[in-house]
mmCIF file of C-alpha atoms in Angstrom:
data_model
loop_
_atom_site.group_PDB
_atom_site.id
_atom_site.type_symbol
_atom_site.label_atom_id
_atom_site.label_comp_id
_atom_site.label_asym_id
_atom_site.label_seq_id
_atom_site.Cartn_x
_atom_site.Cartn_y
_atom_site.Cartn_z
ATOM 1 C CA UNK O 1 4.840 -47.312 33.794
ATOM 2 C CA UNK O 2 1.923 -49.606 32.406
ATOM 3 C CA UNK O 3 -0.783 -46.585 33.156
ATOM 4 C CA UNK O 4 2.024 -44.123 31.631
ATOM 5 C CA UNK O 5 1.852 -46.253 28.239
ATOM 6 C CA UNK O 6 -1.710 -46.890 28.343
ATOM 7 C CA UNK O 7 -2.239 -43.171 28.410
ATOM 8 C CA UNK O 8 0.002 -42.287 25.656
ATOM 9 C CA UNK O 9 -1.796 -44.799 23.410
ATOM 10 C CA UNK O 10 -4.980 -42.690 24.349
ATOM 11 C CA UNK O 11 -3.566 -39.771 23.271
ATOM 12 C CA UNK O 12 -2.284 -40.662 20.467
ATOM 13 C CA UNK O 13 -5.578 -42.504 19.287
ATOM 14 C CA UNK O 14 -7.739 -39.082 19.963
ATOM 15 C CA UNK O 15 -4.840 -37.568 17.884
ATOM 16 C CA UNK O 16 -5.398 -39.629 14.708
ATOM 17 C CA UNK O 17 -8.887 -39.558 15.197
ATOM 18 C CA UNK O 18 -8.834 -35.319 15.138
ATOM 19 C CA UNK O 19 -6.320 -35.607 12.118
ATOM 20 C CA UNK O 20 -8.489 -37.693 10.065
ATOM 21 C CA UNK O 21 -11.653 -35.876 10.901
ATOM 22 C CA UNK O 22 -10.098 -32.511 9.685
ATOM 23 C CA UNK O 23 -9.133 -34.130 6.705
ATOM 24 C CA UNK O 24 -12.882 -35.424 6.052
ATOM 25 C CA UNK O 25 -13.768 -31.894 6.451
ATOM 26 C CA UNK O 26 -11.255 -30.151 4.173
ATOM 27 C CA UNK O 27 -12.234 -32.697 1.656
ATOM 28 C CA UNK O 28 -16.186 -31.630 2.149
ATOM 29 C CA UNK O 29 -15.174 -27.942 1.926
ATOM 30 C CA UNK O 30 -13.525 -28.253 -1.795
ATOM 31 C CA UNK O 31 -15.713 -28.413 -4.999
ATOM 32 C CA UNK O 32 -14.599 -31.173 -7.147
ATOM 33 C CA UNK O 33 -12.516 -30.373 -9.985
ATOM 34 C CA UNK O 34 -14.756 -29.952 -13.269
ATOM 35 C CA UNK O 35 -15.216 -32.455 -16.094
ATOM 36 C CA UNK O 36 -16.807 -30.967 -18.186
ATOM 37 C CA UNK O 37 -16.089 -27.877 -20.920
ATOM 38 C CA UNK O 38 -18.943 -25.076 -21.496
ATOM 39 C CA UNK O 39 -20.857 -26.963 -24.297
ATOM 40 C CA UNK O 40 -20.976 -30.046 -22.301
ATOM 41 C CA UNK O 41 -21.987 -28.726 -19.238
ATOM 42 C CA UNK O 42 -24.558 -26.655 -20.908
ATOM 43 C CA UNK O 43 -26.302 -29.834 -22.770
ATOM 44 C CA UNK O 44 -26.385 -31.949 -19.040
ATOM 45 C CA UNK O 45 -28.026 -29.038 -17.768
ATOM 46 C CA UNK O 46 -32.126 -28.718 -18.473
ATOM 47 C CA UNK O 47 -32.090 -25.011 -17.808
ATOM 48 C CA UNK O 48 -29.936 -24.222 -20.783
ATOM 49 C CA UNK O 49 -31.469 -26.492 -23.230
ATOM 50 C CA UNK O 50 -32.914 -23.308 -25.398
ATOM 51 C CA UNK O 51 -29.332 -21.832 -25.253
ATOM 52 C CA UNK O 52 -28.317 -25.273 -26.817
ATOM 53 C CA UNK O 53 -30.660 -25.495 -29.606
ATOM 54 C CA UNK O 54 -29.957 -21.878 -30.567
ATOM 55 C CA UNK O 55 -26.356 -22.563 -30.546
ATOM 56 C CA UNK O 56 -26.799 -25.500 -32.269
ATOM 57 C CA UNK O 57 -29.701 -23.355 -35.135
ATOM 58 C CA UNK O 58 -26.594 -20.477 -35.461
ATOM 59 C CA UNK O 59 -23.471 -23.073 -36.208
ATOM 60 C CA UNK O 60 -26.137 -24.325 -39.652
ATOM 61 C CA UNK O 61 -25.285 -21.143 -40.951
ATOM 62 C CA UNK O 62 -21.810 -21.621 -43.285
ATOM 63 C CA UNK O 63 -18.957 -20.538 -41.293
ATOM 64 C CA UNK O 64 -20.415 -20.677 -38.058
ATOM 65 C CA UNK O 65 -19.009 -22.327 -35.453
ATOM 66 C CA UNK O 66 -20.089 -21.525 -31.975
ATOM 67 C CA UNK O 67 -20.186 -24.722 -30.397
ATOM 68 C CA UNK O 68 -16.752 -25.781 -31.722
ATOM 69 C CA UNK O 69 -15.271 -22.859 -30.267
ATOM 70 C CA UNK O 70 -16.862 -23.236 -26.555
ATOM 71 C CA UNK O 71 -15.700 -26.489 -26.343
ATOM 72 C CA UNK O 72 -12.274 -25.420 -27.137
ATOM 73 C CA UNK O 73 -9.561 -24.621 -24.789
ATOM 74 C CA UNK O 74 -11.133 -21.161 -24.138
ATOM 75 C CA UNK O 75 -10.839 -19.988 -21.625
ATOM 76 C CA UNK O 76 -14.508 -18.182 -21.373
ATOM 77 C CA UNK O 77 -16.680 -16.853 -19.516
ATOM 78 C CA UNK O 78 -19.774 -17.345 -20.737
ATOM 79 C CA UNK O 79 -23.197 -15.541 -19.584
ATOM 80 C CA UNK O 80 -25.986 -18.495 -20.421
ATOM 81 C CA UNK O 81 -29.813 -17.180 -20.485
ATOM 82 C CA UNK O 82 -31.868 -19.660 -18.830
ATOM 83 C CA UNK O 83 -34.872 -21.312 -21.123
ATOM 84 C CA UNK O 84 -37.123 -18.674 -19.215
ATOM 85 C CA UNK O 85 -35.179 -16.002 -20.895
ATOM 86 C CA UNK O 86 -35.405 -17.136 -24.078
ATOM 87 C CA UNK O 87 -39.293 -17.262 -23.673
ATOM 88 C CA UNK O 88 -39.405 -13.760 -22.856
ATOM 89 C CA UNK O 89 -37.080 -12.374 -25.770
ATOM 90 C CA UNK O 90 -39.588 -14.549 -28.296
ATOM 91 C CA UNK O 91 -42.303 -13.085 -26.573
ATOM 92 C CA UNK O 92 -40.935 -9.302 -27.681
ATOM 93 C CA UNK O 93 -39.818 -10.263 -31.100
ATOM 94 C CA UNK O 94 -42.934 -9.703 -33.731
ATOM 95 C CA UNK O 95 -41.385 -11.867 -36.047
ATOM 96 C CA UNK O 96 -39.843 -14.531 -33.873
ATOM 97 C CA UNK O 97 -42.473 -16.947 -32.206
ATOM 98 C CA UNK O 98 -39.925 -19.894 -32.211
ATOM 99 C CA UNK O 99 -36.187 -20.646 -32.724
ATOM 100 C CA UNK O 100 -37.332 -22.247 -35.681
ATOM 101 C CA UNK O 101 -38.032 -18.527 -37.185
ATOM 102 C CA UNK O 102 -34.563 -17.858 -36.923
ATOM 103 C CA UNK O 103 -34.012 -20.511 -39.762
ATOM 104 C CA UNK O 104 -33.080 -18.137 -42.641
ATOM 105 C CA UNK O 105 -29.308 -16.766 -43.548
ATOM 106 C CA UNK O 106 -30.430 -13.097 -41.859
ATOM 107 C CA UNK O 107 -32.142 -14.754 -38.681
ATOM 108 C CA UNK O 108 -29.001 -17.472 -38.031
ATOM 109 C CA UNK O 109 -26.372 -14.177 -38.552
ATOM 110 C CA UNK O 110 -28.972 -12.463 -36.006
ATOM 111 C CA UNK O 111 -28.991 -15.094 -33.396
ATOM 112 C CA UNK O 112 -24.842 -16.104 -34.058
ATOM 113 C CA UNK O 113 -24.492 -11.949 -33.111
ATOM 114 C CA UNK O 114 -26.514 -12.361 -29.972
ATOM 115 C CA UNK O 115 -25.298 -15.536 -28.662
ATOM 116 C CA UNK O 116 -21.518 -14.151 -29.204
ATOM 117 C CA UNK O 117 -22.672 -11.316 -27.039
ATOM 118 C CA UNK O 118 -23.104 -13.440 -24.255
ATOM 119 C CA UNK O 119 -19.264 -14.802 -24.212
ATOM 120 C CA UNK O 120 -16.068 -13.329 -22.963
ATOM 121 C CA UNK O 121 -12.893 -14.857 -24.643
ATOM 122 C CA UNK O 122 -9.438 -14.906 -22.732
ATOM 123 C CA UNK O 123 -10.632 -14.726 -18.788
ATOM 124 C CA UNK O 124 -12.057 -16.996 -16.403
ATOM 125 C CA UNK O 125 -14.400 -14.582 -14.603
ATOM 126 C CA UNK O 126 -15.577 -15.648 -11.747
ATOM 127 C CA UNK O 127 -18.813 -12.787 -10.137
ATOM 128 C CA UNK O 128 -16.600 -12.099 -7.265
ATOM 129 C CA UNK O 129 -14.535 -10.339 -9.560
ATOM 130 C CA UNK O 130 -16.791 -8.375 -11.327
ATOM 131 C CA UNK O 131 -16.771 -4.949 -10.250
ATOM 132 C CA UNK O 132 -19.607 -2.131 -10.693
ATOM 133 C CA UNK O 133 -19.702 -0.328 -13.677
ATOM 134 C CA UNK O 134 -17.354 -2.499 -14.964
ATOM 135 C CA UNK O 135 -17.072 -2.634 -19.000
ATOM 136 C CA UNK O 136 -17.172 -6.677 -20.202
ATOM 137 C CA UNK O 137 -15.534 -6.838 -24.038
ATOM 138 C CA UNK O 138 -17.879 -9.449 -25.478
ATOM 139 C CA UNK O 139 -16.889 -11.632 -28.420
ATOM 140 C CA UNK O 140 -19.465 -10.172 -30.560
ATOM 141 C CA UNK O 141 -17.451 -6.494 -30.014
ATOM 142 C CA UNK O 142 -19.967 -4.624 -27.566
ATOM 143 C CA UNK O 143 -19.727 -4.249 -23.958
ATOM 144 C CA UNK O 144 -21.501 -5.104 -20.837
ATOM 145 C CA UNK O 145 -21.561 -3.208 -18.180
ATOM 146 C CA UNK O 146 -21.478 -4.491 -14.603
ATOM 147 C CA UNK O 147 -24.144 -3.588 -11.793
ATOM 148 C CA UNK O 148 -23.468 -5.208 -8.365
ATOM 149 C CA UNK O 149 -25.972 -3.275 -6.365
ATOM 150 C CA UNK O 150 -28.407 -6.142 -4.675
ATOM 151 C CA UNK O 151 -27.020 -8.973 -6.547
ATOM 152 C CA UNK O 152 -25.164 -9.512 -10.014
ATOM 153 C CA UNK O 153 -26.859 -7.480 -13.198
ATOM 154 C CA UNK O 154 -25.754 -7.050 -16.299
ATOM 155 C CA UNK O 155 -27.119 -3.914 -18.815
ATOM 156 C CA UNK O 156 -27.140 -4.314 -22.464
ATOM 157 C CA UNK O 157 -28.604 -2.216 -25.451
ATOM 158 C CA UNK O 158 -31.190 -2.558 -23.887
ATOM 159 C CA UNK O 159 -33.529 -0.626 -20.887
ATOM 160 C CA UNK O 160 -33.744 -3.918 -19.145
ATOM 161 C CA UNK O 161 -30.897 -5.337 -16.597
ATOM 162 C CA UNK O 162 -30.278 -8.892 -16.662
ATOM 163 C CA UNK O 163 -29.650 -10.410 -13.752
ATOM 164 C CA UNK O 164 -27.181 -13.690 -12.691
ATOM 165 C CA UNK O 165 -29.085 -16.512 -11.220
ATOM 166 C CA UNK O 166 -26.749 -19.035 -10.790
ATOM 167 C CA UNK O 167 -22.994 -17.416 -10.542
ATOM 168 C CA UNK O 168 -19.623 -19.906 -10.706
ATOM 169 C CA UNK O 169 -20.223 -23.329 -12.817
ATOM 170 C CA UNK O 170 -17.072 -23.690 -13.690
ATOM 171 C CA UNK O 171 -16.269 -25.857 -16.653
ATOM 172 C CA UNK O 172 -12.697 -27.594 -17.950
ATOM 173 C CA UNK O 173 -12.203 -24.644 -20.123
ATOM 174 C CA UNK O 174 -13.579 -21.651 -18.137
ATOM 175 C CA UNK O 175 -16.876 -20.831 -16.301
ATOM 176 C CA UNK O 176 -21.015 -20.259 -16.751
ATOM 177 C CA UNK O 177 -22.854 -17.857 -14.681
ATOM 178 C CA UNK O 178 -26.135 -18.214 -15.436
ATOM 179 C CA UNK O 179 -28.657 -15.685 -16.090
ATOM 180 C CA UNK O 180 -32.518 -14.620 -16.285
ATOM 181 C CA UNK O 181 -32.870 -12.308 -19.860
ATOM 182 C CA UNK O 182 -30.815 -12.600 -22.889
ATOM 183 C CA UNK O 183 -28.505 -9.558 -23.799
ATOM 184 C CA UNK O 184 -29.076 -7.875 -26.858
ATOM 185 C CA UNK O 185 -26.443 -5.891 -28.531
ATOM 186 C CA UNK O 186 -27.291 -2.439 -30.218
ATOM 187 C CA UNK O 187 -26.274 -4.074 -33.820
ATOM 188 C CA UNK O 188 -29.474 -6.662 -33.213
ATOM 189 C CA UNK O 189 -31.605 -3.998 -31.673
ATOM 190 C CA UNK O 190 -30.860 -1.591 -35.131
ATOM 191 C CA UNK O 191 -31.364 -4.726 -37.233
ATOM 192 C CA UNK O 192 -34.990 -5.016 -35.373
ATOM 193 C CA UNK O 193 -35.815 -1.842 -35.364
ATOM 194 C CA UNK O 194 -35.038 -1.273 -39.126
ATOM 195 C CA UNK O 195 -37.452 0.391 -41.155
ATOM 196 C CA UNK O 196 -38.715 -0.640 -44.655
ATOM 197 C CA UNK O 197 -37.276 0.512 -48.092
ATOM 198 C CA UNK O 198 -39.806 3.372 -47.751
ATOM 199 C CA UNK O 199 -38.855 4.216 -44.040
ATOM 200 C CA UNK O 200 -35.223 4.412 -45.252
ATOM 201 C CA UNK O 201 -36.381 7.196 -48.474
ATOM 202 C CA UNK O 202 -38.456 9.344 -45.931
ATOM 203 C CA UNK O 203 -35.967 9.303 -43.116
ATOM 204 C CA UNK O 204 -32.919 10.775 -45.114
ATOM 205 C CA UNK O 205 -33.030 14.795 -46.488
ATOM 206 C CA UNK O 206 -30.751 13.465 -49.395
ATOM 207 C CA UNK O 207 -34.288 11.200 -50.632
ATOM 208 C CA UNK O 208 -36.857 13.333 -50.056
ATOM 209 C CA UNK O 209 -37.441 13.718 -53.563
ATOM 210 C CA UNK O 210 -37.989 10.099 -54.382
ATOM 211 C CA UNK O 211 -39.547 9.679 -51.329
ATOM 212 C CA UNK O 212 -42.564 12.475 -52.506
ATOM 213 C CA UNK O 213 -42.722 10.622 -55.676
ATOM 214 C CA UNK O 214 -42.925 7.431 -54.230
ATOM 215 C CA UNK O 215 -45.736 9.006 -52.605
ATOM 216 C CA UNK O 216 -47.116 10.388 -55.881
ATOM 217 C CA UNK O 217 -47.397 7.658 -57.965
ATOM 218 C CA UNK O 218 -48.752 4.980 -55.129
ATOM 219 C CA UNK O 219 -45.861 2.898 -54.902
ATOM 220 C CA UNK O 220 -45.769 2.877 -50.889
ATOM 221 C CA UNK O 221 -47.600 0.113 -50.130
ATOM 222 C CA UNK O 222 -45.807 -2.022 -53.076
ATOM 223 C CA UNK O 223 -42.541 -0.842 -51.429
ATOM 224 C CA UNK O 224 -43.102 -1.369 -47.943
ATOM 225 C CA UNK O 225 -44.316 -5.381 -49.064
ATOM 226 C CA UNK O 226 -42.357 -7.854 -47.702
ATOM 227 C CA UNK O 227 -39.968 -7.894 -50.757
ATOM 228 C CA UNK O 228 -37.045 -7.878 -50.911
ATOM 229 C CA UNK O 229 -36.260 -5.573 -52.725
ATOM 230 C CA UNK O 230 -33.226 -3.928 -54.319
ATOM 231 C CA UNK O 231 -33.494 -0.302 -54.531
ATOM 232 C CA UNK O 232 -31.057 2.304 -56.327
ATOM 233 C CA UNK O 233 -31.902 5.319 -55.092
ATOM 234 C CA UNK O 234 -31.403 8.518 -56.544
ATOM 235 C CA UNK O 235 -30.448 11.672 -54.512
ATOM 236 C CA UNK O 236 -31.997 14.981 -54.726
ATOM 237 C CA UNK O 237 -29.666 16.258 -56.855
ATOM 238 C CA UNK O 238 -30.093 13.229 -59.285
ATOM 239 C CA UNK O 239 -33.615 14.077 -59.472
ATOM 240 C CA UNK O 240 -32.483 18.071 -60.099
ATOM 241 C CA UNK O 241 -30.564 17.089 -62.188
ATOM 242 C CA UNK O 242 -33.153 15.243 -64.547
ATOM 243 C CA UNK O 243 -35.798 18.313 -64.582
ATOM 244 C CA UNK O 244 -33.224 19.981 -65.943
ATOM 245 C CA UNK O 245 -32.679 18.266 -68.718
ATOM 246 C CA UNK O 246 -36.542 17.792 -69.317
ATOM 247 C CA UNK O 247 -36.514 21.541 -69.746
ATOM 248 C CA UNK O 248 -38.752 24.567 -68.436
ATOM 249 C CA UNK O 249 -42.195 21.713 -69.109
ATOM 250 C CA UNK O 250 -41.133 20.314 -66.013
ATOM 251 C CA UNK O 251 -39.615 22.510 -63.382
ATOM 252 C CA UNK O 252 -40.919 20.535 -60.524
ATOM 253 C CA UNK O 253 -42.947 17.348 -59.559
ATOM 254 C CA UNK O 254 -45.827 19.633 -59.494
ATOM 255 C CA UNK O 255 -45.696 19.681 -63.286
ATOM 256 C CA UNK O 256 -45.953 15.773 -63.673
ATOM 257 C CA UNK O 257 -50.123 16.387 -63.451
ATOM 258 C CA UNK O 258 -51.695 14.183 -66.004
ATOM 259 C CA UNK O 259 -52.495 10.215 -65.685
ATOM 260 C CA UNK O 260 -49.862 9.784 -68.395
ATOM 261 C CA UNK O 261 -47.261 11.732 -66.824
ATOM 262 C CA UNK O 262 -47.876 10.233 -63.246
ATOM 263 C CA UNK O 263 -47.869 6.656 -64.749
ATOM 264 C CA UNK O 264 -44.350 7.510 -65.983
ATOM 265 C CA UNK O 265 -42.970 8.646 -63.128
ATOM 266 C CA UNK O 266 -44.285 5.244 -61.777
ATOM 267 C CA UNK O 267 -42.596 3.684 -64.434
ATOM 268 C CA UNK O 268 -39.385 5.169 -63.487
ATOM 269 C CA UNK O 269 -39.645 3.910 -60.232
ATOM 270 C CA UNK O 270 -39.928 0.522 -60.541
ATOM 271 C CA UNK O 271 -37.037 0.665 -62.944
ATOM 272 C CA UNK O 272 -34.930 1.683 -59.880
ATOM 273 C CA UNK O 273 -35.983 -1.760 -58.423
ATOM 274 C CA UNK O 274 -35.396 -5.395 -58.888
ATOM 275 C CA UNK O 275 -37.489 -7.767 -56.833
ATOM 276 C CA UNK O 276 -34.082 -9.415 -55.103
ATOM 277 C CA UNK O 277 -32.108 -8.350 -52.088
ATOM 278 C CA UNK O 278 -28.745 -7.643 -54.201
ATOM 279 C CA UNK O 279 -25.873 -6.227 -51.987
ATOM 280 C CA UNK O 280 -22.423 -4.914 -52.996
ATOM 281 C CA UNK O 281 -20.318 -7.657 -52.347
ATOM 282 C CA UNK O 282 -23.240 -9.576 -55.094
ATOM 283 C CA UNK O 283 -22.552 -7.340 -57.728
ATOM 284 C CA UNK O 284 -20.809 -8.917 -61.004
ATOM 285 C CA UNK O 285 -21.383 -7.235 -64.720
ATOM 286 C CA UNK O 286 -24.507 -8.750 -66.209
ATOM 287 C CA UNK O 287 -28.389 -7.820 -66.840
ATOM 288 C CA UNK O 288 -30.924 -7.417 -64.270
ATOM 289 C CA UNK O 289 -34.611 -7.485 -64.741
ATOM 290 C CA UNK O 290 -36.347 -4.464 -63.016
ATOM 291 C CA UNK O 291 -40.002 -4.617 -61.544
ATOM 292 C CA UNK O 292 -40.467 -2.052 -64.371
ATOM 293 C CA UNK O 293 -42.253 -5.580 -66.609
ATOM 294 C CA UNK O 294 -39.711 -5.785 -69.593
ATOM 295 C CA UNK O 295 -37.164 -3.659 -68.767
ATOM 296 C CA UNK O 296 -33.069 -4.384 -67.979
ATOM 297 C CA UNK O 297 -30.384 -2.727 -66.110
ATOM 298 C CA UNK O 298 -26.981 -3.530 -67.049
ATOM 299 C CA UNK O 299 -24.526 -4.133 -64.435
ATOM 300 C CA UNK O 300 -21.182 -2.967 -65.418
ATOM 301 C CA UNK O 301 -17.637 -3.122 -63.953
ATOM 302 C CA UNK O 302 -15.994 0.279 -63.997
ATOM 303 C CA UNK O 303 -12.108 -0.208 -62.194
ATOM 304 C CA UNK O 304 -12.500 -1.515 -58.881
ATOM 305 C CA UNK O 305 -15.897 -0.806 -58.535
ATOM 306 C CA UNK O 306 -19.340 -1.260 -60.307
ATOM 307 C CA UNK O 307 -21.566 1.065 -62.129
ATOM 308 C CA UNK O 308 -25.534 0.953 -62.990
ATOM 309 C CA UNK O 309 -26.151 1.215 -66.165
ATOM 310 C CA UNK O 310 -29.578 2.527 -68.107
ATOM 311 C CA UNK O 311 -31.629 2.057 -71.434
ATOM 312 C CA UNK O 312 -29.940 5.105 -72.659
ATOM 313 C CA UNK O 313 -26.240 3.134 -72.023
ATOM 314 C CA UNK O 314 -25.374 6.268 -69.514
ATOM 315 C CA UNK O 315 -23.653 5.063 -65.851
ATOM 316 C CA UNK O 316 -25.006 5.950 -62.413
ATOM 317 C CA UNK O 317 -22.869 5.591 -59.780
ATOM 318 C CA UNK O 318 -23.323 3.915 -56.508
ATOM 319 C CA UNK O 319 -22.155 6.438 -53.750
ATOM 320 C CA UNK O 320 -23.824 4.682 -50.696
ATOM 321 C CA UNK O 321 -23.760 0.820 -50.775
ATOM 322 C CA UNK O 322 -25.641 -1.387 -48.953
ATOM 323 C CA UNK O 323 -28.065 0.770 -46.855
ATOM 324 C CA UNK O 324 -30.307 -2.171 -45.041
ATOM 325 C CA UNK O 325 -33.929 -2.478 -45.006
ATOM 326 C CA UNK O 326 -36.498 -4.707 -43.370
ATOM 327 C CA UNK O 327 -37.178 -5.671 -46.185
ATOM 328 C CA UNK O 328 -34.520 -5.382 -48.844
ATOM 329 C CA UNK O 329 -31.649 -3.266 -49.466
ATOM 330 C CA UNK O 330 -31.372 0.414 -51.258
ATOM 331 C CA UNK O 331 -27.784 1.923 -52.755
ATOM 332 C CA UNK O 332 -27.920 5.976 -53.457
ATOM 333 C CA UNK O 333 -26.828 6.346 -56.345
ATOM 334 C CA UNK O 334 -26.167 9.602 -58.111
ATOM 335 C CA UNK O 335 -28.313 9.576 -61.778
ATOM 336 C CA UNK O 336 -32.009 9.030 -62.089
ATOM 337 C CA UNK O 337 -32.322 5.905 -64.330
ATOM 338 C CA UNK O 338 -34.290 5.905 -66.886
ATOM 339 C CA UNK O 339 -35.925 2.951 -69.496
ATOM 340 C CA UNK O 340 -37.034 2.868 -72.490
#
């Protein structure tokens, strides 16, 4: 009986001992619950300390709000470029050495419209759910699409996959995967890759006329300076429409031969631009000086809408608003303006 009892208590020892050592090792096997949400994981984490300080650069613009938002109850998934890739996209940008050069209205709307592109609202994602050729809806409006040939890529605007480094952070309000180049939407690569005032006039049909007198009276260079500028620019027609009226003298732009002549046409020009980016949503009636020296155009509210106004107190009309430049901003406008 005694040997009977000692060998249950055996048994039963060995038993508790298995039990607790499967416990141990269920306990090793799952990852903690997280702590942290997406911004504070982010700022403990050295690798992401460019993607801070650019989130952090965006949210100075007004109405920007980035890192509020990410540390909301989400949930996100967020794609975070590692410092690395934030090296390389400076490295590719001619006008972006630093961060810092983001610091101007355009260059904190630029980086906001990049760093949204990198953020899925409403799903916790986690890579072993991502499928290939999968479309991701970003936050900025774009997609993603999904690549899962030899690891995790993601394509962009761009010809150049990105690829995910570190997949499944998770965070309190959703999850990180971290990756090795920063995605670029096709509204940032267009705002890049936009040409100057000048660019804008030779690349449309409709401007080819003030395009070939921009050419004629030596105004290129002025026009492709940094700025910015404001340009209302006439269509073809506009300019038809003006040799018209000048009568059988001047059938052409061939016919504007002599230094006086030329200089006029120069003139006119420059009384087609003020030396201010002015966009639509700026416009309010009052008098704007021109880079013609001396001269005004009156800004005047017609209905809902605006109307440019000349020296000889006839209207142009603004038909296409806001066309962007590198370096300024034109509106086509349908009347050839013309100053004193």
């Amino acid at each position: 009986m005694k040997n009977k009892m000692k060998y249950l208590v055996v048994l039963f020892s060995l038993f508790i001992v298995t039990v607790s050592c499967n416990n141990d090792d269920d306990s090793n096997d799952m990852d903690p619950a997280p702590t942290q949400n997406i911004i504070k994981l982010a700022q403990d984490t050295d690798n992401l300390s460019s993607l801070v300080a650019a989130l952090t650069l965006a949210d100075t613009e007004p109405g920007s709000d980035l890192i509020g938002t990410l540390s909301g109850d989400g949930p996100f998934t967020v794609f975070a470029p590692s410092n690395q890739a934030f090296t390389d996209l400076l490295n590719t940008l001619e006008d972006y050495n630093s961060l810092s050069d983001f610091d101007t209205p355009e260059g904190r709307i630029m980086l906001a419209t990049i760093l949204k592109y990198h953020a899925v609202s409403g799903a916790t994602v986690l890579s072993s759910q991502l499928e290939d050729n999968q479309e991701i809806t970003t936050v900025q409006g774009e997609t993603l699409m999904v690549d899962i040939n030899d690891g995790v890529f993601l394509e962009d605007a761009t010809e150049t996959k990105s690829q995910v480094t570190v997949a499944d952070v998770m965070a309190t309000n959703g999850v990180v995967h971290i990756v090795n180049k920063v995605l670029v939407p096709q509204a940032v690569l267009d705002e890049i890759n936009r040409g100057t005032l000048v660019d804008i006039a030779l690349g449309n049909d409709d401007l080819s006329i003030l395009a070939a007198v921009v050419v004629k009276t030596g105004l290129v260079d002025v026009l492709n300076s940094d700025g910015p500028f404001t340009v209302f620019a006439p269509t073809n027609e506009a300019f038809v429409n003006l040799l018209d009226a000048l009568g059988n003298d001047y059938n052409s732009l061939d016919d504007f031969d002599t230094e006086a002549e030329i200089e006029l046409l120069r003139n006119i020009v420059l009384y087609h631009a003020i030396p201010s980016a002015i966009y639509a949503t700026d416009l309010t009636e009052t008098s704007v000086e021109t880079a013609f020296s001396g001269n005004n155009l009156d800004v005047v509210k017609s209905g809902d809408t605006y109307v440019i106004q000349d020296a000889t107190g006839e209207n142009a009309n603004i038909i296409i608003a806001d066309v962007k430049a590198s370096n300024g901003v034109a509106h086509v406008i349908d009347r050839v303006l013309l100053p004193n």
